[in-house]
CSV table of C-alpha atoms in Angstrom, one decimal:
chain,number,residue,atom,x,y,z
A,3,MET,CA,-30.2,47.9,30.0
A,4,THR,CA,-26.7,47.4,30.8
A,5,ALA,CA,-24.9,49.2,33.8
A,6,PHE,CA,-22.1,51.5,32.4
A,7,GLU,CA,-19.3,52.9,34.4
A,8,ASN,CA,-18.0,55.6,32.9
A,9,ILE,CA,-21.3,57.2,31.3
A,10,GLN,CA,-24.5,57.5,32.0
A,11,LEU,CA,-27.3,56.9,30.0
A,12,GLU,CA,-30.6,58.2,30.7
A,13,ILE,CA,-34.0,57.8,28.4
A,14,GLU,CA,-36.4,60.6,28.8
A,15,GLN,CA,-39.5,60.2,26.2
A,16,GLN,CA,-37.5,60.0,22.5
A,17,ILE,CA,-34.2,61.8,23.6
A,18,ALA,CA,-31.7,59.4,24.7
A,19,TYR,CA,-28.7,61.9,27.3
A,20,ILE,CA,-25.7,60.0,27.1
A,21,THR,CA,-22.9,62.0,30.0
A,22,LEU,CA,-19.0,61.3,30.1
A,23,ASN,CA,-19.0,60.6,33.5
A,24,ARG,CA,-15.3,61.3,34.6
A,25,PRO,CA,-15.1,64.4,35.8
A,26,GLU,CA,-11.7,63.8,38.0
A,27,VAL,CA,-10.3,63.8,34.3
A,28,ARG,CA,-12.0,66.3,32.6
A,29,ASN,CA,-14.2,63.1,30.9
A,30,ALA,CA,-11.0,61.9,29.4
A,31,LEU,CA,-12.1,59.2,26.8
A,32,ASP,CA,-10.1,55.8,28.0
A,33,ALA,CA,-10.4,53.0,26.6
A,34,LYS,CA,-13.6,51.6,29.3
A,35,MET,CA,-15.2,54.4,28.2
A,36,GLN,CA,-15.2,54.0,24.6
A,37,GLN,CA,-16.3,50.7,25.2
A,38,GLU,CA,-19.5,52.1,27.1
A,39,LEU,CA,-20.2,54.9,24.6
A,40,ALA,CA,-20.4,52.0,21.4
A,41,ARG,CA,-22.7,49.8,23.9
A,42,ALA,CA,-24.5,52.8,24.3
A,43,PHE,CA,-25.0,53.3,20.7
A,44,ASP,CA,-25.7,50.2,19.6
A,45,TYR,CA,-28.5,50.1,22.8
A,46,VAL,CA,-30.2,53.4,21.5
A,47,GLU,CA,-29.6,52.5,17.6
A,48,ASN,CA,-32.1,49.4,18.3
A,49,LYS,CA,-34.3,51.4,20.0
A,50,GLU,CA,-37.2,52.9,17.4
A,51,ASP,CA,-39.0,55.1,20.0
A,52,ILE,CA,-35.5,57.3,20.8
A,53,ARG,CA,-34.7,60.1,18.0
A,54,ILE,CA,-32.5,62.1,19.6
A,55,VAL,CA,-29.0,61.4,21.2
A,56,ILE,CA,-27.5,64.3,23.6
A,57,ILE,CA,-24.3,63.7,24.3
A,58,GLN,CA,-22.5,65.6,27.6
A,59,GLY,CA,-20.2,65.9,29.7
A,60,ALA,CA,-20.5,65.5,33.6
A,61,GLY,CA,-18.7,68.6,36.3
A,62,GLY,CA,-19.2,71.8,34.3
A,63,LYS,CA,-15.7,72.1,33.1
A,64,ALA,CA,-15.1,69.4,30.1
A,65,PHE,CA,-17.3,68.5,27.3
A,66,ALA,CA,-14.5,65.7,27.2
A,67,ALA,CA,-10.2,66.5,27.3
A,68,GLY,CA,-9.2,63.9,24.8
A,69,ALA,CA,-7.7,60.2,25.3
A,70,ASP,CA,-6.0,59.0,27.8
A,71,ILE,CA,-2.1,60.3,27.1
A,72,LYS,CA,-0.5,57.4,29.3
A,73,ALA,CA,-2.5,54.9,27.8
A,74,LEU,CA,-1.8,56.4,24.1
A,75,HIS,CA,2.1,56.8,25.2
A,76,GLU,CA,2.4,52.5,25.8
A,77,ARG,CA,0.4,52.2,21.9
A,78,PRO,CA,2.2,50.1,19.5
A,79,THR,CA,2.4,51.3,15.9
A,80,LEU,CA,0.4,48.8,14.7
A,81,ASP,CA,-2.4,49.8,17.3
A,82,ALA,CA,-3.1,52.8,14.7
A,83,LEU,CA,-4.7,51.0,12.4
A,84,VAL,CA,-7.5,49.0,14.1
A,85,PRO,CA,-10.4,50.9,14.4
A,86,GLY,CA,-10.4,52.0,18.0
A,87,MET,CA,-11.8,55.8,18.8
A,88,GLN,CA,-12.5,56.4,15.1
A,89,GLY,CA,-14.2,53.3,14.5
A,90,LEU,CA,-16.1,54.7,17.0
A,91,TYR,CA,-16.8,58.2,15.9
A,92,THR,CA,-17.3,56.2,12.8
A,93,LYS,CA,-20.5,54.6,14.3
A,94,ILE,CA,-21.4,57.3,16.0
A,95,GLU,CA,-21.8,59.6,12.6
A,96,GLN,CA,-24.0,56.7,11.0
A,97,CYS,CA,-26.7,56.4,13.7
A,98,THR,CA,-29.7,56.7,12.3
A,99,LYS,CA,-30.6,59.3,15.5
A,100,VAL,CA,-29.9,63.2,15.5
A,101,THR,CA,-27.2,63.5,17.2
A,102,ILE,CA,-26.2,66.6,19.4
A,103,ALA,CA,-23.0,67.5,21.4
A,104,VAL,CA,-23.6,69.7,24.2
A,105,VAL,CA,-20.0,71.4,24.9
A,106,ASN,CA,-20.1,73.3,28.0
A,107,GLY,CA,-16.4,73.0,28.9
A,108,TYR,CA,-13.1,71.8,27.5
A,109,ALA,CA,-13.7,69.8,23.8
A,110,LEU,CA,-10.1,69.3,23.5
A,111,GLY,CA,-8.8,66.5,20.8
A,112,GLY,CA,-10.4,63.6,21.0
A,113,GLY,CA,-13.3,65.6,22.7
A,114,CYS,CA,-13.4,67.5,19.8
A,115,GLU,CA,-13.6,64.9,17.3
A,116,LEU,CA,-16.2,63.3,19.3
A,117,ALA,CA,-18.3,66.4,19.4
A,118,MET,CA,-17.3,66.9,15.3
A,119,ALA,CA,-18.8,63.5,14.6
A,120,CYS,CA,-21.9,64.3,15.7
A,121,ASP,CA,-24.8,65.9,13.5
A,122,LEU,CA,-25.2,69.6,15.7
A,123,ARG,CA,-23.3,71.0,18.2
A,124,ILE,CA,-24.6,73.4,20.5
A,125,ALA,CA,-21.8,75.8,22.6
A,126,THR,CA,-21.6,77.9,25.9
A,127,GLU,CA,-19.5,80.9,26.9
A,128,GLN,CA,-17.7,78.6,28.6
A,129,ALA,CA,-16.2,76.3,25.7
A,130,LYS,CA,-12.9,75.4,24.6
A,131,PHE,CA,-12.4,74.1,21.6
A,132,GLY,CA,-8.9,72.5,20.0
A,133,LEU,CA,-7.0,69.8,18.0
A,134,PRO,CA,-3.5,70.1,20.2
A,135,GLU,CA,-1.9,66.7,19.1
A,136,LEU,CA,0.7,68.0,16.9
A,137,ASN,CA,2.2,69.0,20.5
A,138,LEU,CA,2.7,65.4,21.7
A,139,GLY,CA,4.3,64.5,17.7
A,140,ILE,CA,0.5,63.0,16.6
A,141,ILE,CA,-2.1,63.8,14.2
A,142,PRO,CA,-6.0,64.0,14.8
A,143,GLY,CA,-6.7,60.8,14.7
A,144,ALA,CA,-10.1,59.9,15.3
A,145,GLY,CA,-11.4,61.9,12.3
A,146,GLY,CA,-10.1,65.1,13.0
A,147,THR,CA,-7.9,66.0,10.0
A,148,GLN,CA,-11.2,64.9,7.4
A,149,ARG,CA,-14.3,65.6,9.5
A,150,LEU,CA,-13.0,69.7,10.2
A,151,PRO,CA,-11.9,70.9,7.0
A,152,ARG,CA,-15.4,69.2,5.7
A,153,LEU,CA,-17.3,71.5,8.9
A,154,ILE,CA,-15.0,74.9,8.7
A,155,GLY,CA,-12.5,74.6,5.0
A,156,LYS,CA,-9.4,73.5,4.6
A,157,GLY,CA,-7.5,76.8,5.2
A,158,ARG,CA,-9.2,77.5,8.7
A,159,ALA,CA,-9.2,73.6,9.9
A,160,LEU,CA,-5.0,73.6,8.5
A,161,ASP,CA,-5.0,76.7,10.9
A,162,LEU,CA,-6.3,75.2,14.1
A,163,ILE,CA,-4.8,71.7,13.7
A,164,LEU,CA,-1.2,73.2,12.9
A,165,THR,CA,-1.4,76.0,16.0
A,166,GLY,CA,-3.1,73.8,18.3
A,167,ARG,CA,-4.9,77.0,19.6
A,168,MET,CA,-8.1,76.6,21.3
A,169,ILE,CA,-11.1,79.0,20.2
A,170,ASP,CA,-14.1,80.0,21.8
A,171,GLY,CA,-17.3,79.0,21.8
A,172,VAL,CA,-18.2,82.5,19.5
A,173,GLU,CA,-15.1,81.8,17.5
A,174,ALA,CA,-16.5,78.7,17.0
A,175,GLU,CA,-20.1,79.3,16.0
A,176,ARG,CA,-18.3,81.9,13.3
A,177,ILE,CA,-16.3,80.0,11.5
A,178,GLY,CA,-19.2,76.9,11.3
A,179,LEU,CA,-17.8,74.6,13.9
A,180,VAL,CA,-20.5,74.7,15.8
A,181,ASN,CA,-24.9,75.1,15.1
A,182,TYR,CA,-25.6,77.2,18.7
A,183,TYR,CA,-23.9,79.9,20.4
A,184,THR,CA,-25.5,80.4,24.0
A,185,THR,CA,-25.0,81.3,27.3
A,186,ALA,CA,-25.1,78.2,30.3
A,187,GLU,CA,-27.7,79.8,32.1
A,188,LYS,CA,-29.8,79.7,28.4
A,189,LEU,CA,-28.3,75.9,27.4
A,190,ASP,CA,-31.6,74.0,28.4
A,191,GLU,CA,-33.7,76.4,26.4
A,192,THR,CA,-31.4,76.7,23.6
A,193,LEU,CA,-31.5,72.9,23.9
A,194,ALA,CA,-35.3,72.4,24.3
A,195,SER,CA,-35.7,74.3,21.3
A,196,VAL,CA,-33.5,72.5,18.8
A,197,THR,CA,-34.7,68.8,20.2
A,198,SER,CA,-38.7,70.2,19.9
A,199,ALA,CA,-38.3,71.6,16.3
A,200,ILE,CA,-36.7,68.0,15.1
A,201,LEU,CA,-39.3,66.1,16.6
A,202,LYS,CA,-41.8,67.7,14.9
A,203,LYS,CA,-40.9,66.2,12.0
A,204,GLY,CA,-41.3,63.8,10.2
A,205,PRO,CA,-38.9,60.3,11.8
A,206,VAL,CA,-38.3,58.8,8.3
A,207,ALA,CA,-37.5,62.0,6.9
A,208,VAL,CA,-35.3,63.2,9.5
A,209,GLN,CA,-33.0,59.4,9.4
A,210,LEU,CA,-33.3,60.0,5.1
A,211,ALA,CA,-32.2,63.6,5.1
A,212,LYS,CA,-29.3,62.8,7.3
A,213,PHE,CA,-28.3,59.7,5.4
A,214,ALA,CA,-28.7,62.0,2.2
A,215,VAL,CA,-26.5,64.7,2.9
A,216,ASN,CA,-23.8,62.5,5.0
A,217,ARG,CA,-23.0,60.4,2.1
A,218,GLY,CA,-24.0,63.2,-0.6
A,219,VAL,CA,-21.1,65.5,0.9
A,220,ASP,CA,-18.5,63.1,0.1
A,221,VAL,CA,-18.9,61.7,-3.6
A,222,ASP,CA,-19.2,63.7,-6.9
A,223,MET,CA,-22.4,65.8,-7.5
A,224,GLN,CA,-24.6,63.4,-9.8
A,225,THR,CA,-23.9,60.4,-7.5
A,226,ALA,CA,-25.2,62.6,-5.0
A,227,GLN,CA,-28.1,63.7,-6.5
A,228,TRP,CA,-29.2,60.0,-7.0
A,229,ILE,CA,-28.9,59.2,-3.4
A,230,GLU,CA,-31.2,62.2,-2.8
A,231,LYS,CA,-33.2,60.9,-5.2
A,232,LEU,CA,-33.9,57.4,-4.5
A,233,SER,CA,-34.3,59.3,-0.4
A,234,THR,CA,-37.1,60.9,-1.5
A,235,ALA,CA,-38.6,58.0,-3.5
A,236,VAL,CA,-38.3,55.7,-0.7
A,237,LEU,CA,-40.0,58.8,1.6
A,238,PHE,CA,-43.1,59.4,-1.3
A,239,GLY,CA,-44.3,55.7,-0.8
A,240,THR,CA,-44.6,56.3,3.5
A,241,GLU,CA,-47.3,56.5,5.4
A,242,ASP,CA,-45.6,59.4,7.2
A,243,LYS,CA,-45.5,61.6,4.0
A,244,GLU,CA,-49.3,60.8,3.3
A,245,GLU,CA,-49.9,62.4,7.1
A,246,GLY,CA,-47.7,65.4,6.3
A,247,THR,CA,-49.1,66.8,3.4
A,248,ARG,CA,-53.2,65.5,4.3
A,249,ALA,CA,-52.0,67.4,7.3
A,250,PHE,CA,-50.9,70.7,5.8
A,251,MET,CA,-53.9,70.6,3.4
A,252,GLU,CA,-56.0,70.5,6.3
A,253,LYS,CA,-54.2,73.2,8.4
A,254,ARG,CA,-53.0,71.1,11.1
A,255,ASN,CA,-50.2,69.5,13.0
A,256,ALA,CA,-49.1,66.4,11.6
A,257,GLU,CA,-49.1,63.1,13.7
A,258,PHE,CA,-46.4,61.2,12.3
A,259,MET,CA,-46.1,57.3,12.8
A,260,ASN,CA,-42.7,56.5,11.6
A,261,LYS,CA,-43.6,54.5,8.6
């Protein structure tokens, strides 16, 4: 595994922990960090034994405070058309592993968009979410104008984008931006509860459930139901389906084989 400078990648059993590690600048997402995130996700994607990826920020004050503003100021017009951060977040969203953003501080701009690209979000009382890009004369351009309304609805999304106001973890959970709100003291307990529940499920079923939801939400209902039906058909032919149903009938825990 290649060494990284601006992130840390640690593997513990079936979970990969990616830590954004530029605490001196509130984990701002410069070009190098984005490149390293892409490499880290390429690595975990090819590891069959890794089932969950957790993204967190170092330093205790920020998840990620957004993009490098100086670099953004110097970017020419045509740079907005290259994949860049938007492409990176699409890669993260399409990762076959379950991705969880742990927000224990500021998640602003590109940092908020990174959290939204993950499957689940956990926030503490120290979390602050916001999309302040309009203050810079630009818009959230790494998926923010598209993922936010899909998560919380058009009206609430426009409120947050047009005003640029920050919200805390309590409000973020209330409007559906985060899945779990907890305290910093109980964060590890909450994270362990969520990950252990996921790891007990059939690995192939988890992957296809994520695939069906992500693909189905952007198409018409008829097409979405075909995606669901085809995913179900694939699962009906797996050894995990045989094991899961047999274990249920035998009143024991299933021992899934990821095939």
